[in-house]
PDB file of C-alpha atoms in Angstrom:
ATOM      1  CA  MET J   1       0.011  -0.003  -0.009  1.00 68.00           C
ATOM      2  CA  SER J   2       1.494   3.336  -1.009  1.00 82.00           C
ATOM      3  CA  LYS J   3       1.769   6.247   1.375  1.00 84.00           C
ATOM      4  CA  LYS J   4      -0.646   9.157   0.942  1.00 85.00           C
ATOM      5  CA  PHE J   5      -1.741  12.328   2.646  1.00 82.00           C
ATOM      6  CA  GLU J   6      -4.676  12.423   5.038  1.00 80.00           C
ATOM      7  CA  LEU J   7      -7.177  15.230   4.421  1.00 76.00           C
ATOM      8  CA  SER J   8      -8.736  16.703   7.554  1.00 72.00           C
ATOM      9  CA  GLU J   9     -10.045  19.952   9.014  1.00 64.00           C
ATOM     10  CA  PRO J  10      -8.575  20.243  12.526  1.00 57.00           C
ATOM     11  CA  PHE J  11      -7.985  24.007  12.662  1.00 54.00           C
ATOM     12  CA  ASP J  12     -11.478  25.494  13.024  1.00 64.00           C
ATOM     13  CA  SER J  13     -12.701  23.858   9.789  1.00 71.00           C
ATOM     14  CA  VAL J  14      -9.599  24.871   7.816  1.00 80.00           C
ATOM     15  CA  PRO J  15      -8.674  22.129   5.321  1.00 85.00           C
ATOM     16  CA  THR J  16      -5.397  20.422   6.170  1.00 89.00           C
ATOM     17  CA  LEU J  17      -3.338  17.843   4.264  1.00 92.00           C
ATOM     18  CA  SER J  18      -1.044  15.862   6.566  1.00 92.00           C
ATOM     19  CA  CYS J  19       1.438  12.982   6.546  1.00 91.00           C
ATOM     20  CA  ASP J  20       4.299  11.944   8.843  1.00 89.00           C
ATOM     21  CA  GLY J  21       4.215  15.041  11.055  1.00 87.00           C
ATOM     22  CA  VAL J  22       4.027  17.516   8.175  1.00 91.00           C
ATOM     23  CA  GLU J  23       0.836  19.513   7.637  1.00 92.00           C
ATOM     24  CA  PHE J  24      -0.119  21.723   4.715  1.00 94.00           C
ATOM     25  CA  VAL J  25      -2.917  24.171   5.560  1.00 92.00           C
ATOM     26  CA  LYS J  26      -5.023  26.365   3.272  1.00 89.00           C
ATOM     27  CA  SER J  27      -5.290  29.958   4.418  1.00 85.00           C
ATOM     28  CA  PRO J  28      -8.873  30.595   5.596  1.00 80.00           C
ATOM     29  CA  ILE J  29      -8.498  34.264   4.579  1.00 82.00           C
ATOM     30  CA  ASP J  30      -6.729  34.123   1.222  1.00 86.00           C
ATOM     31  CA  SER J  31      -6.612  30.897  -0.822  1.00 83.00           C
ATOM     32  CA  SER J  32      -3.463  32.072  -2.625  1.00 90.00           C
ATOM     33  CA  TYR J  33      -1.490  31.453   0.573  1.00 91.00           C
ATOM     34  CA  GLY J  34      -0.669  28.251   2.407  1.00 92.00           C
ATOM     35  CA  LEU J  35       1.026  27.248   5.606  1.00 90.00           C
ATOM     36  CA  LEU J  36       3.499  24.422   6.183  1.00 90.00           C
ATOM     37  CA  LEU J  37       3.670  23.074   9.736  1.00 90.00           C
ATOM     38  CA  CYS J  38       6.345  20.579  10.749  1.00 91.00           C
ATOM     39  CA  GLY J  39       7.146  19.085  14.133  1.00 86.00           C
ATOM     40  CA  VAL J  40      10.621  17.840  14.963  1.00 83.00           C
ATOM     41  CA  ASP J  41      10.591  14.245  16.258  1.00 81.00           C
ATOM     42  CA  ASN J  42      11.346  13.792  19.985  1.00 80.00           C
ATOM     43  CA  SER J  43      11.364  17.539  20.494  1.00 83.00           C
ATOM     44  CA  GLY J  44       9.012  20.333  21.503  1.00 84.00           C
ATOM     45  CA  LEU J  45      10.258  22.238  18.468  1.00 90.00           C
ATOM     46  CA  SER J  46       7.908  22.896  15.564  1.00 88.00           C
ATOM     47  CA  LEU J  47       8.408  24.995  12.435  1.00 87.00           C
ATOM     48  CA  SER J  48       5.915  26.886  10.328  1.00 88.00           C
ATOM     49  CA  PHE J  49       6.256  28.645   6.988  1.00 86.00           C
ATOM     50  CA  THR J  50       3.742  30.771   5.118  1.00 88.00           C
ATOM     51  CA  PHE J  51       4.029  30.581   1.365  1.00 91.00           C
ATOM     52  CA  ASP J  52       2.465  32.015  -1.791  1.00 92.00           C
ATOM     53  CA  VAL J  53       0.897  29.088  -3.653  1.00 93.00           C
ATOM     54  CA  SER J  54       1.548  30.737  -7.048  1.00 92.00           C
ATOM     55  CA  GLN J  55       5.302  30.899  -6.269  1.00 91.00           C
ATOM     56  CA  LEU J  56       5.782  27.171  -5.642  1.00 94.00           C
ATOM     57  CA  THR J  57       8.344  25.525  -7.927  1.00 93.00           C
ATOM     58  CA  PHE J  58       8.101  21.834  -8.821  1.00 96.00           C
ATOM     59  CA  SER J  59      11.060  19.730  -9.913  1.00 95.00           C
ATOM     60  CA  LYS J  60      12.542  16.241  -9.720  1.00 94.00           C
ATOM     61  CA  GLN J  61      15.597  14.899  -7.961  1.00 90.00           C
ATOM     62  CA  THR J  62      17.332  11.548  -7.809  1.00 93.00           C
ATOM     63  CA  ILE J  63      17.662   9.942  -4.400  1.00 87.00           C
ATOM     64  CA  ALA J  64      19.360   6.530  -4.204  1.00 91.00           C
ATOM     65  CA  HIS J  65      18.811   5.885  -7.926  1.00 92.00           C
ATOM     66  CA  GLU J  66      15.085   6.731  -7.708  1.00 92.00           C
ATOM     67  CA  ILE J  67      13.502   9.862  -9.152  1.00 93.00           C
ATOM     68  CA  PHE J  68      11.232  11.830  -6.817  1.00 93.00           C
ATOM     69  CA  ASP J  69       9.104  14.913  -7.371  1.00 95.00           C
ATOM     70  CA  TYR J  70       9.538  17.788  -4.941  1.00 95.00           C
ATOM     71  CA  VAL J  71       8.148  21.247  -4.373  1.00 95.00           C
ATOM     72  CA  LEU J  72      10.297  24.245  -3.470  1.00 94.00           C
ATOM     73  CA  PHE J  73       8.956  26.882  -1.060  1.00 88.00           C
ATOM     74  CA  SER J  74      10.552  30.324  -1.108  1.00 82.00           C
ATOM     75  CA  THR J  75      10.022  32.480   1.966  1.00 76.00           C
ATOM     76  CA  ALA J  76      11.617  35.623   3.361  1.00 77.00           C
ATOM     77  CA  SER J  77      13.849  33.419   5.513  1.00 76.00           C
ATOM     78  CA  GLY J  78      15.047  31.112   2.758  1.00 80.00           C
ATOM     79  CA  GLU J  79      14.106  28.222   0.519  1.00 86.00           C
ATOM     80  CA  PHE J  80      12.767  24.892   1.683  1.00 87.00           C
ATOM     81  CA  GLU J  81      11.759  21.766  -0.204  1.00 91.00           C
ATOM     82  CA  TYR J  82       9.338  18.924   0.389  1.00 93.00           C
ATOM     83  CA  VAL J  83       9.978  15.600  -1.398  1.00 93.00           C
ATOM     84  CA  PHE J  84       6.894  13.558  -2.260  1.00 94.00           C
ATOM     85  CA  ASP J  85       7.107   9.826  -1.530  1.00 92.00           C
ATOM     86  CA  ASN J  86       5.097   8.933  -4.650  1.00 93.00           C
ATOM     87  CA  ASP J  87       3.040  10.342  -7.538  1.00 93.00           C
ATOM     88  CA  GLU J  88      -0.231  10.007  -5.602  1.00 95.00           C
ATOM     89  CA  MET J  89       1.024  12.418  -2.933  1.00 95.00           C
ATOM     90  CA  LEU J  90       2.064  14.925  -5.618  1.00 95.00           C
ATOM     91  CA  ILE J  91      -1.385  14.693  -7.225  1.00 95.00           C
ATOM     92  CA  GLN J  92      -3.111  15.129  -3.831  1.00 95.00           C
ATOM     93  CA  PHE J  93      -0.983  18.195  -3.061  1.00 95.00           C
ATOM     94  CA  CYS J  94      -1.726  19.819  -6.438  1.00 95.00           C
ATOM     95  CA  GLU J  95      -5.466  19.136  -6.135  1.00 94.00           C
ATOM     96  CA  PHE J  96      -5.483  20.443  -2.554  1.00 94.00           C
ATOM     97  CA  TYR J  97      -4.085  23.838  -3.619  1.00 93.00           C
ATOM     98  CA  GLY J  98      -5.830  23.886  -7.005  1.00 92.00           C
ATOM     99  CA  LEU J  99      -2.608  23.602  -8.993  1.00 92.00           C
ATOM    100  CA  GLU J 100      -2.059  22.053 -12.377  1.00 83.00           C
ATOM    101  CA  ARG J 101       1.022  19.865 -12.634  1.00 71.00           C
TER     102      ARG J 101
END
């Protein structure tokens, strides 16, 4: 069985896509913005990044001889990337934010 995101609405009915401690949230005020929430295992530390959905960059990278899709987030504090485990997760992410891939 392949890994996939779980769609839920935990934040006051705000749609959230989550998997393995990472949550992507749609802005309840402006759908052109999203929020990435990430907890650090075995720590009280959590990170959050607000991003402009229209500024996301998709690409591919090779990890251990396998090709994976990833999305690049640019924020005022730097660039961050999220690597999708499989094509289904990429499709779910794009549908969640209304993006064409």
